[in-house]
Amino acid sequence: MKVLLVGVGGVGESIAVIAKERPWITKMVLADYNLKRAREVQKKIGDKKRFPAEFIDAGQKKMIQELAKKHKVDLIMNAVDPVFNEKIFDAAYAVGCNYMDMAMTLSKPHPTNPYKQCGVKLGDYQFERAEKWEKKGRLALVGMGVEPGMADVFARYAQDHLFDEIEEMGVRDGANLEVRGYDFAPNFSIWTTIEECLNPPVVWEKDKGWFTTEPFSEPETFEFPEGIGKIEVVNVEHEEVLLVPRWVKTHRVTFKYGLGDQFIGVLKTLHMLGLDNKEKINVKGVKVAPRDVVAACLPDPAYLGDRMFGKTCAGMWVKGKKDGKPKQVYIYQVADNEESMKRWGCQAVVTQTAFNAVIAMDLLEHGVWKGVGVLGPEAFNPIPFMDKMADYGFPYGIKNM
């Protein structure tokens, strides 16, 4: 498989590092706006022939197409902030190769009733074009990271193998990670974090369909496994809520994230000051997006690994019935930062995201997963994916509750 990897930040680097061990990846083009960064990752991998470095502007559809054609790639792997998704998605379609991302095209809040009604939903742009992709015989596998991605695989597994009826399911994400040496240092892209945490969270219910709530709504305490413990989680906008109901039968879907009081406070302050705005404004004659300024002021998550300590947990909580009896389970994956740094040289949050994309590539390359159109992870058999998780260094667990 030949892959054009668009974006070589923390997650992109991890994808490349994990892919290095897989000989069926015959070429992975490390493409980034920061060519110095791409070459830095290339040097770390130590294989210039299989991992060539290229400059790319992800906002330029033509440039993406030209690089894809130059390297005759089979797949364009989108590993940049989702503001570029439409361009990359459309470029893959135009070239005629397959496409994969880890976060779907962006949403737009309802113009008059944002905390009760959906406006443009995550992934709407992509699903509206599903028929075109299907007719072309190409696959756009959307939301194939850890969340969304792995968690969606777990949702399908729960339906197919653990439950007769599902009342509710939802992602529950928490960690006890700390970054030493900084008063505030997010361990993932702050651009993406602001987007998903400050937009109205989406909930899905069988009788109502998709609807929205206030940010940070419905707080609950969830006990995470492997020593992480009890953490308060709140509603956050996320792709699983838009993906799961398309393929899994349930009565309710949510996404809840353990942000912590300090993080929520910072996000609320950014919003109050308008610093979450992703549209460019004029600052003394210079056009700049406030959110980009915030990102530039904070440490790059790709370089925080040696300062991070603890574990992060991602998983799907499911409540329903089996053989007429009530049943609850939590299907999860825990990544330890010390182990991640030792094995991959990358911090746990980004490696926990990246390995899922590489497993999906593996299954597509070997014909285990097959499909055309715009599909989420739930559209495929979950067993082959879950069977490979331990081999890739990220075993899953199931906790009965």
CSV table of C-alpha atoms in Angstrom, one decimal:
chain,number,residue,atom,x,y,z
A,1,MET,CA,0.0,0.0,0.0
A,2,LYS,CA,1.2,3.5,-0.9
A,3,VAL,CA,-0.1,6.2,1.4
A,4,LEU,CA,0.0,10.0,1.2
A,5,LEU,CA,0.1,11.1,4.9
A,6,VAL,CA,-1.2,14.7,5.0
A,7,GLY,CA,0.1,16.1,8.3
A,8,VAL,CA,3.1,15.0,10.4
A,9,GLY,CA,2.2,16.4,13.7
A,10,GLY,CA,2.0,14.3,16.8
A,11,VAL,CA,-0.6,11.8,15.4
A,12,GLY,CA,0.9,11.8,11.9
A,13,GLU,CA,4.4,11.0,13.4
A,14,SER,CA,2.9,8.2,15.4
A,15,ILE,CA,1.2,6.8,12.3
A,16,ALA,CA,4.5,6.8,10.4
A,17,VAL,CA,6.4,5.2,13.3
A,18,ILE,CA,3.9,2.4,13.7
A,19,ALA,CA,3.7,1.9,10.0
A,20,LYS,CA,7.5,1.5,9.7
A,21,GLU,CA,7.1,-2.0,11.3
A,22,ARG,CA,4.6,-3.1,8.6
A,23,PRO,CA,6.3,-4.2,5.4
A,24,TRP,CA,3.0,-4.1,3.4
A,25,ILE,CA,3.3,-0.3,3.6
A,26,THR,CA,5.6,0.1,0.6
A,27,LYS,CA,5.6,3.9,0.7
A,28,MET,CA,4.2,6.5,3.1
A,29,VAL,CA,4.8,10.1,2.0
A,30,LEU,CA,5.4,12.4,4.9
A,31,ALA,CA,3.7,15.6,3.8
A,32,ASP,CA,3.4,18.7,5.9
A,33,TYR,CA,3.3,22.5,5.6
A,34,ASN,CA,6.3,22.5,7.9
A,35,LEU,CA,8.8,20.6,5.7
A,36,LYS,CA,11.4,20.8,8.5
A,37,ARG,CA,9.0,18.8,10.7
A,38,ALA,CA,8.4,16.2,8.0
A,39,ARG,CA,12.2,15.8,7.6
A,40,GLU,CA,12.6,15.5,11.4
A,41,VAL,CA,10.1,12.6,11.4
A,42,GLN,CA,11.8,11.1,8.4
A,43,LYS,CA,15.2,11.2,10.1
A,44,LYS,CA,13.6,9.5,13.2
A,45,ILE,CA,12.2,6.7,11.1
A,46,GLY,CA,15.5,6.3,9.1
A,47,ASP,CA,14.1,5.2,5.8
A,48,LYS,CA,14.0,8.0,3.2
A,49,LYS,CA,13.0,5.7,0.4
A,50,ARG,CA,9.8,4.3,2.0
A,51,PHE,CA,9.1,7.6,3.8
A,52,PRO,CA,9.8,10.5,1.5
A,53,ALA,CA,9.2,14.0,2.9
A,54,GLU,CA,7.2,16.6,0.9
A,55,PHE,CA,5.9,20.1,1.4
A,56,ILE,CA,2.1,20.4,1.2
A,57,ASP,CA,-0.5,23.1,1.8
A,58,ALA,CA,-3.6,21.1,3.0
A,59,GLY,CA,-5.8,24.0,2.0
A,60,GLN,CA,-4.8,23.6,-1.7
A,61,LYS,CA,-6.8,20.8,-3.3
A,62,LYS,CA,-4.7,20.9,-6.5
A,63,MET,CA,-1.4,20.5,-4.6
A,64,ILE,CA,-2.9,17.4,-2.7
A,65,GLN,CA,-3.9,15.9,-6.0
A,66,GLU,CA,-0.5,16.5,-7.6
A,67,LEU,CA,1.3,14.8,-4.7
A,68,ALA,CA,-1.1,11.9,-4.8
A,69,LYS,CA,-0.5,11.4,-8.5
A,70,LYS,CA,3.3,11.9,-8.2
A,71,HIS,CA,3.6,9.1,-5.7
A,72,LYS,CA,0.8,7.0,-7.2
A,73,VAL,CA,-0.8,6.5,-3.8
A,74,ASP,CA,-3.6,4.1,-3.0
A,75,LEU,CA,-4.8,6.0,0.0
A,76,ILE,CA,-4.8,9.6,1.3
A,77,MET,CA,-4.5,9.6,5.1
A,78,ASN,CA,-5.8,12.9,6.6
A,79,ALA,CA,-3.9,13.7,9.8
A,80,VAL,CA,-4.4,17.5,10.0
A,81,ASP,CA,-6.9,19.7,11.8
A,82,PRO,CA,-10.4,19.1,10.5
A,83,VAL,CA,-10.7,22.6,9.0
A,84,PHE,CA,-8.9,21.1,6.0
A,85,ASN,CA,-11.0,18.0,5.7
A,86,GLU,CA,-13.2,19.1,2.8
A,87,LYS,CA,-10.2,19.9,0.6
A,88,ILE,CA,-8.4,16.6,1.3
A,89,PHE,CA,-11.6,14.6,1.0
A,90,ASP,CA,-12.4,16.2,-2.4
A,91,ALA,CA,-8.9,15.8,-3.6
A,92,ALA,CA,-9.0,12.0,-2.9
A,93,TYR,CA,-12.2,11.7,-4.8
A,94,ALA,CA,-10.8,13.7,-7.8
A,95,VAL,CA,-7.7,11.6,-7.9
A,96,GLY,CA,-9.6,8.3,-7.6
A,97,CYS,CA,-7.9,6.9,-4.5
A,98,ASN,CA,-9.3,5.9,-1.2
A,99,TYR,CA,-9.5,8.3,1.8
A,100,MET,CA,-9.3,8.0,5.5
A,101,ASP,CA,-9.5,10.5,8.3
A,102,MET,CA,-9.7,10.5,12.1
A,103,ALA,CA,-12.2,13.4,12.5
A,104,MET,CA,-15.0,14.3,10.1
A,105,THR,CA,-15.8,17.5,8.3
A,106,LEU,CA,-16.8,20.3,10.7
A,107,SER,CA,-20.2,21.2,12.0
A,108,LYS,CA,-21.9,24.6,12.2
A,109,PRO,CA,-24.3,25.4,15.1
A,110,HIS,CA,-27.9,26.1,14.3
A,111,PRO,CA,-28.2,29.8,13.6
A,112,THR,CA,-31.1,30.5,16.0
A,113,ASN,CA,-31.4,27.6,18.4
A,114,PRO,CA,-27.9,26.1,18.8
A,115,TYR,CA,-28.4,24.4,22.1
A,116,LYS,CA,-31.5,22.4,21.1
A,117,GLN,CA,-31.3,21.9,17.3
A,118,CYS,CA,-28.5,20.7,15.1
A,119,GLY,CA,-27.3,22.9,12.3
A,120,VAL,CA,-24.7,21.4,10.0
A,121,LYS,CA,-23.6,18.2,11.7
A,122,LEU,CA,-20.1,16.6,11.8
A,123,GLY,CA,-19.6,14.7,8.6
A,124,ASP,CA,-22.7,16.0,6.8
A,125,TYR,CA,-20.5,17.3,3.9
A,126,GLN,CA,-19.0,13.8,3.5
A,127,PHE,CA,-22.2,11.7,3.8
A,128,GLU,CA,-24.0,14.0,1.4
A,129,ARG,CA,-21.4,12.8,-1.2
A,130,ALA,CA,-21.6,9.1,-0.3
A,131,GLU,CA,-23.4,8.2,-3.5
A,132,LYS,CA,-20.7,9.8,-5.7
A,133,TRP,CA,-18.0,7.8,-3.9
A,134,GLU,CA,-20.1,4.6,-4.2
A,135,LYS,CA,-20.6,5.1,-7.9
A,136,LYS,CA,-16.8,5.7,-8.3
A,137,GLY,CA,-16.1,2.4,-6.5
A,138,ARG,CA,-13.9,4.1,-3.9
A,139,LEU,CA,-13.9,4.2,-0.1
A,140,ALA,CA,-13.9,7.1,2.2
A,141,LEU,CA,-13.4,5.6,5.7
A,142,VAL,CA,-14.3,8.5,8.0
A,143,GLY,CA,-13.6,8.8,11.8
A,144,MET,CA,-10.9,6.1,12.0
A,145,GLY,CA,-8.8,7.1,15.0
A,146,VAL,CA,-9.4,6.2,18.6
A,147,GLU,CA,-12.4,8.4,19.2
A,148,PRO,CA,-14.0,8.2,16.7
A,149,GLY,CA,-12.7,4.9,15.4
A,150,MET,CA,-11.8,2.3,17.9
A,151,ALA,CA,-14.8,3.2,20.1
A,152,ASP,CA,-17.1,2.8,17.1
A,153,VAL,CA,-15.6,-0.7,16.4
A,154,PHE,CA,-16.4,-1.5,20.1
A,155,ALA,CA,-20.0,-0.3,19.6
A,156,ARG,CA,-20.5,-2.7,16.7
A,157,TYR,CA,-18.9,-5.5,18.7
A,158,ALA,CA,-21.3,-4.9,21.6
A,159,GLN,CA,-24.3,-5.1,19.3
A,160,ASP,CA,-23.1,-8.2,17.4
A,161,HIS,CA,-21.7,-10.3,20.3
A,162,LEU,CA,-22.6,-9.0,23.8
A,163,PHE,CA,-26.2,-7.7,23.8
A,164,ASP,CA,-29.7,-8.7,22.6
A,165,GLU,CA,-31.0,-5.2,23.1
A,166,ILE,CA,-29.0,-1.9,23.7
A,167,GLU,CA,-30.7,0.8,25.7
A,168,GLU,CA,-27.8,3.3,25.7
A,169,MET,CA,-24.2,3.5,24.7
A,170,GLY,CA,-21.7,6.3,24.8
A,171,VAL,CA,-18.0,7.0,24.8
A,172,ARG,CA,-16.5,7.6,28.2
A,173,ASP,CA,-13.0,9.1,28.0
A,174,GLY,CA,-10.7,9.9,30.9
A,175,ALA,CA,-7.1,10.1,32.0
A,176,ASN,CA,-4.8,10.7,34.9
A,177,LEU,CA,-2.1,12.2,32.7
A,178,GLU,CA,-0.2,15.2,33.9
A,179,VAL,CA,2.3,17.4,32.0
A,180,ARG,CA,5.0,18.6,34.3
A,181,GLY,CA,6.7,21.9,33.9
A,182,TYR,CA,3.6,23.8,32.4
A,183,ASP,CA,0.7,25.5,34.1
A,184,PHE,CA,-1.5,24.6,31.1
A,185,ALA,CA,-0.5,22.2,28.3
A,186,PRO,CA,-3.1,20.2,26.4
A,187,ASN,CA,-1.9,16.7,25.3
A,188,PHE,CA,-3.8,16.9,22.0
A,189,SER,CA,-4.3,19.6,19.3
A,190,ILE,CA,-5.8,22.6,21.1
A,191,TRP,CA,-7.4,23.7,17.8
A,192,THR,CA,-9.4,20.4,17.7
A,193,THR,CA,-10.0,20.5,21.4
A,194,ILE,CA,-11.6,23.9,21.3
A,195,GLU,CA,-13.7,22.9,18.3
A,196,GLU,CA,-15.2,19.8,19.9
A,197,CYS,CA,-15.5,21.2,23.5
A,198,LEU,CA,-17.1,24.6,22.8
A,199,ASN,CA,-19.5,23.5,20.0
A,200,PRO,CA,-23.0,22.4,21.2
A,201,PRO,CA,-22.7,18.7,22.1
A,202,VAL,CA,-24.8,16.3,20.1
A,203,VAL,CA,-27.0,13.6,21.6
A,204,TRP,CA,-28.9,10.9,19.6
A,205,GLU,CA,-32.1,9.3,20.8
A,206,LYS,CA,-34.2,6.8,18.8
A,207,ASP,CA,-37.5,8.9,19.1
A,208,LYS,CA,-35.9,12.3,18.6
A,209,GLY,CA,-33.0,11.8,16.3
A,210,TRP,CA,-30.0,14.1,16.7
A,211,PHE,CA,-30.3,17.1,19.0
A,212,THR,CA,-28.0,19.4,20.9
A,213,THR,CA,-27.4,20.5,24.5
A,214,GLU,CA,-25.4,23.1,26.4
A,215,PRO,CA,-21.6,22.6,26.4
A,216,PHE,CA,-20.3,20.5,29.4
A,217,SER,CA,-23.9,19.3,30.2
A,218,GLU,CA,-25.1,16.1,32.0
A,219,PRO,CA,-22.0,15.7,34.3
A,220,GLU,CA,-21.6,12.2,35.7
A,221,THR,CA,-18.9,10.4,37.6
A,222,PHE,CA,-17.4,7.4,35.8
A,223,GLU,CA,-14.9,5.0,37.2
A,224,PHE,CA,-12.1,4.2,34.7
A,225,PRO,CA,-10.1,1.0,34.9
A,226,GLU,CA,-6.4,0.2,35.5
A,227,GLY,CA,-5.9,2.6,38.4
A,228,ILE,CA,-7.2,5.8,36.7
A,229,GLY,CA,-10.2,5.9,39.0
A,230,LYS,CA,-13.3,8.1,39.3
A,231,ILE,CA,-13.5,11.1,37.0
A,232,GLU,CA,-16.3,13.5,36.2
A,233,VAL,CA,-17.2,13.4,32.5
A,234,VAL,CA,-19.4,15.8,30.5
A,235,ASN,CA,-21.1,16.0,27.1
A,236,VAL,CA,-18.8,17.1,24.3
A,237,GLU,CA,-19.5,17.2,20.5
A,238,HIS,CA,-18.0,14.2,18.9
A,239,GLU,CA,-18.3,12.1,15.8
A,240,GLU,CA,-19.4,8.8,17.5
A,241,VAL,CA,-22.8,10.3,18.1
A,242,LEU,CA,-23.1,11.0,14.4
A,243,LEU,CA,-21.7,7.6,13.3
A,244,VAL,CA,-23.0,4.9,15.7
A,245,PRO,CA,-26.8,5.3,15.0
A,246,ARG,CA,-26.2,4.7,11.3
A,247,TRP,CA,-25.1,1.1,11.8
A,248,VAL,CA,-25.8,0.1,15.4
A,249,LYS,CA,-29.3,-0.4,17.0
A,250,THR,CA,-29.6,1.5,20.3
A,251,HIS,CA,-32.0,3.9,22.0
A,252,ARG,CA,-29.5,6.6,22.9
A,253,VAL,CA,-25.9,7.6,22.1
A,254,THR,CA,-23.7,10.1,23.9
A,255,PHE,CA,-20.0,11.2,24.2
A,256,LYS,CA,-18.6,12.2,27.5
A,257,TYR,CA,-15.1,13.4,28.2
A,258,GLY,CA,-13.2,14.0,31.5
A,259,LEU,CA,-12.0,17.5,31.1
A,260,GLY,CA,-11.5,18.7,34.6
A,261,ASP,CA,-12.5,22.0,36.2
A,262,GLN,CA,-9.3,23.9,35.1
A,263,PHE,CA,-9.6,22.9,31.5
A,264,ILE,CA,-13.3,23.8,31.3
A,265,GLY,CA,-12.5,27.1,33.0
A,266,VAL,CA,-9.8,27.9,30.4
A,267,LEU,CA,-12.1,26.9,27.5
A,268,LYS,CA,-14.9,29.1,28.8
A,269,THR,CA,-12.5,32.0,29.2
A,270,LEU,CA,-11.2,31.6,25.6
A,271,HIS,CA,-14.8,31.6,24.4
A,272,MET,CA,-15.7,34.7,26.5
A,273,LEU,CA,-12.7,36.6,25.0
A,274,GLY,CA,-13.4,35.4,21.4
A,275,LEU,CA,-10.1,33.6,21.3
A,276,ASP,CA,-11.8,30.4,20.1
A,277,ASN,CA,-12.7,32.1,16.8
A,278,LYS,CA,-11.3,30.2,13.8
A,279,GLU,CA,-12.1,33.0,11.3
A,280,LYS,CA,-9.3,35.5,10.6
A,281,ILE,CA,-9.4,39.0,12.0
A,282,ASN,CA,-7.4,42.1,11.3
A,283,VAL,CA,-4.7,42.7,13.9
A,284,LYS,CA,-2.7,45.9,13.1
A,285,GLY,CA,-2.8,45.1,9.4
A,286,VAL,CA,-2.2,41.3,9.8
A,287,LYS,CA,-4.9,38.7,9.1
A,288,VAL,CA,-4.8,36.1,11.8
A,289,ALA,CA,-7.3,33.6,13.4
A,290,PRO,CA,-7.4,34.0,17.2
A,291,ARG,CA,-7.6,30.2,17.6
A,292,ASP,CA,-4.3,29.9,15.7
A,293,VAL,CA,-2.7,32.4,18.0
A,294,VAL,CA,-3.8,30.3,21.1
A,295,ALA,CA,-2.3,27.2,19.4
A,296,ALA,CA,0.9,29.0,18.7
A,297,CYS,CA,1.2,30.2,22.4
A,298,LEU,CA,0.9,26.7,23.8
A,299,PRO,CA,3.5,23.9,23.7
A,300,ASP,CA,3.2,21.4,20.7
A,301,PRO,CA,1.7,18.2,22.0
A,302,ALA,CA,4.1,16.2,19.8
A,303,TYR,CA,7.0,17.3,22.0
A,304,LEU,CA,5.4,16.8,25.4
A,305,GLY,CA,6.0,13.0,25.8
A,306,ASP,CA,9.0,13.2,28.1
A,307,ARG,CA,7.1,15.5,30.4
A,308,MET,CA,3.9,13.5,30.5
A,309,PHE,CA,3.1,10.9,33.2
A,310,GLY,CA,0.1,8.6,33.7
A,311,LYS,CA,-2.5,6.8,31.6
A,312,THR,CA,-5.3,7.7,29.2
A,313,CYS,CA,-8.4,5.5,28.7
A,314,ALA,CA,-10.8,5.5,25.7
A,315,GLY,CA,-13.8,3.3,25.5
A,316,MET,CA,-17.5,2.6,24.9
A,317,TRP,CA,-19.9,2.1,27.8
A,318,VAL,CA,-22.9,0.0,26.8
A,319,LYS,CA,-26.2,-0.6,28.8
A,320,GLY,CA,-28.8,-3.1,27.7
A,321,LYS,CA,-30.1,-6.7,28.1
A,322,LYS,CA,-28.7,-10.1,27.3
A,323,ASP,CA,-30.9,-13.2,27.7
A,324,GLY,CA,-33.6,-11.0,29.3
A,325,LYS,CA,-31.2,-9.8,32.1
A,326,PRO,CA,-29.8,-6.2,32.5
A,327,LYS,CA,-26.2,-5.9,31.5
A,328,GLN,CA,-23.6,-3.1,31.4
A,329,VAL,CA,-20.1,-3.3,30.1
A,330,TYR,CA,-17.2,-0.9,29.3
A,331,ILE,CA,-15.0,-1.9,26.4
A,332,TYR,CA,-11.8,0.1,26.6
A,333,GLN,CA,-8.2,0.6,25.8
A,334,VAL,CA,-5.7,2.1,28.2
A,335,ALA,CA,-2.4,3.6,27.0
A,336,ASP,CA,0.4,4.2,29.5
A,337,ASN,CA,2.6,7.2,28.5
A,338,GLU,CA,5.8,5.7,29.9
A,339,GLU,CA,5.3,2.5,27.8
A,340,SER,CA,4.4,4.5,24.7
A,341,MET,CA,7.5,6.6,25.0
A,342,LYS,CA,9.7,3.6,25.5
A,343,ARG,CA,8.3,1.6,22.5
A,344,TRP,CA,7.4,4.3,20.0
A,345,GLY,CA,9.1,7.5,21.2
A,346,CYS,CA,5.7,9.2,21.0
A,347,GLN,CA,3.4,10.3,23.8
A,348,ALA,CA,0.4,8.1,24.7
A,349,VAL,CA,-2.5,10.2,23.5
A,350,VAL,CA,-1.2,10.4,19.9
A,351,THR,CA,-0.1,6.8,19.7
A,352,GLN,CA,-3.5,5.7,21.0
A,353,THR,CA,-5.1,7.6,18.2
A,354,ALA,CA,-2.6,6.6,15.5
A,355,PHE,CA,-2.5,2.8,15.8
A,356,ASN,CA,-6.2,2.5,14.8
A,357,ALA,CA,-5.6,4.1,11.5
A,358,VAL,CA,-2.7,1.7,10.7
A,359,ILE,CA,-4.8,-1.3,11.7
A,360,ALA,CA,-7.6,-0.1,9.4
A,361,MET,CA,-5.0,0.3,6.5
A,362,ASP,CA,-3.8,-3.3,7.3
A,363,LEU,CA,-7.4,-4.7,7.0
A,364,LEU,CA,-8.1,-2.8,3.8
A,365,GLU,CA,-4.8,-3.7,2.2
A,366,HIS,CA,-5.3,-7.4,2.9
A,367,GLY,CA,-9.0,-7.4,1.8
A,368,VAL,CA,-10.4,-8.2,5.3
A,369,TRP,CA,-12.4,-5.0,5.3
A,370,LYS,CA,-14.1,-4.2,2.0
A,371,GLY,CA,-16.4,-1.4,1.0
A,372,VAL,CA,-17.2,1.6,-1.2
A,373,GLY,CA,-18.8,4.9,-0.5
A,374,VAL,CA,-18.5,6.9,2.7
A,375,LEU,CA,-18.4,4.5,5.7
A,376,GLY,CA,-17.7,4.7,9.4
A,377,PRO,CA,-15.9,2.0,11.4
A,378,GLU,CA,-19.2,0.5,12.4
A,379,ALA,CA,-19.8,-0.7,8.9
A,380,PHE,CA,-17.2,-3.4,9.2
A,381,ASN,CA,-16.7,-6.6,11.0
A,382,PRO,CA,-15.2,-5.6,14.4
A,383,ILE,CA,-13.5,-9.0,15.2
A,384,PRO,CA,-10.5,-8.7,12.8
A,385,PHE,CA,-9.7,-5.2,14.1
A,386,MET,CA,-9.9,-6.2,17.8
A,387,ASP,CA,-7.9,-9.3,17.1
A,388,LYS,CA,-5.0,-7.1,15.8
A,389,MET,CA,-5.0,-4.7,18.7
A,390,ALA,CA,-2.7,-6.7,21.0
A,391,ASP,CA,-0.3,-7.4,18.1
A,392,TYR,CA,0.0,-3.7,17.5
A,393,GLY,CA,0.7,-3.1,21.2
A,394,PHE,CA,-2.7,-1.7,22.3
A,395,PRO,CA,-4.8,-4.6,23.8
A,396,TYR,CA,-8.4,-3.9,24.7
A,397,GLY,CA,-10.2,-4.8,27.9
A,398,ILE,CA,-13.9,-5.5,28.8
A,399,LYS,CA,-15.1,-4.5,32.3
A,400,ASN,CA,-18.5,-5.8,33.5
A,401,MET,CA,-20.3,-3.1,35.5
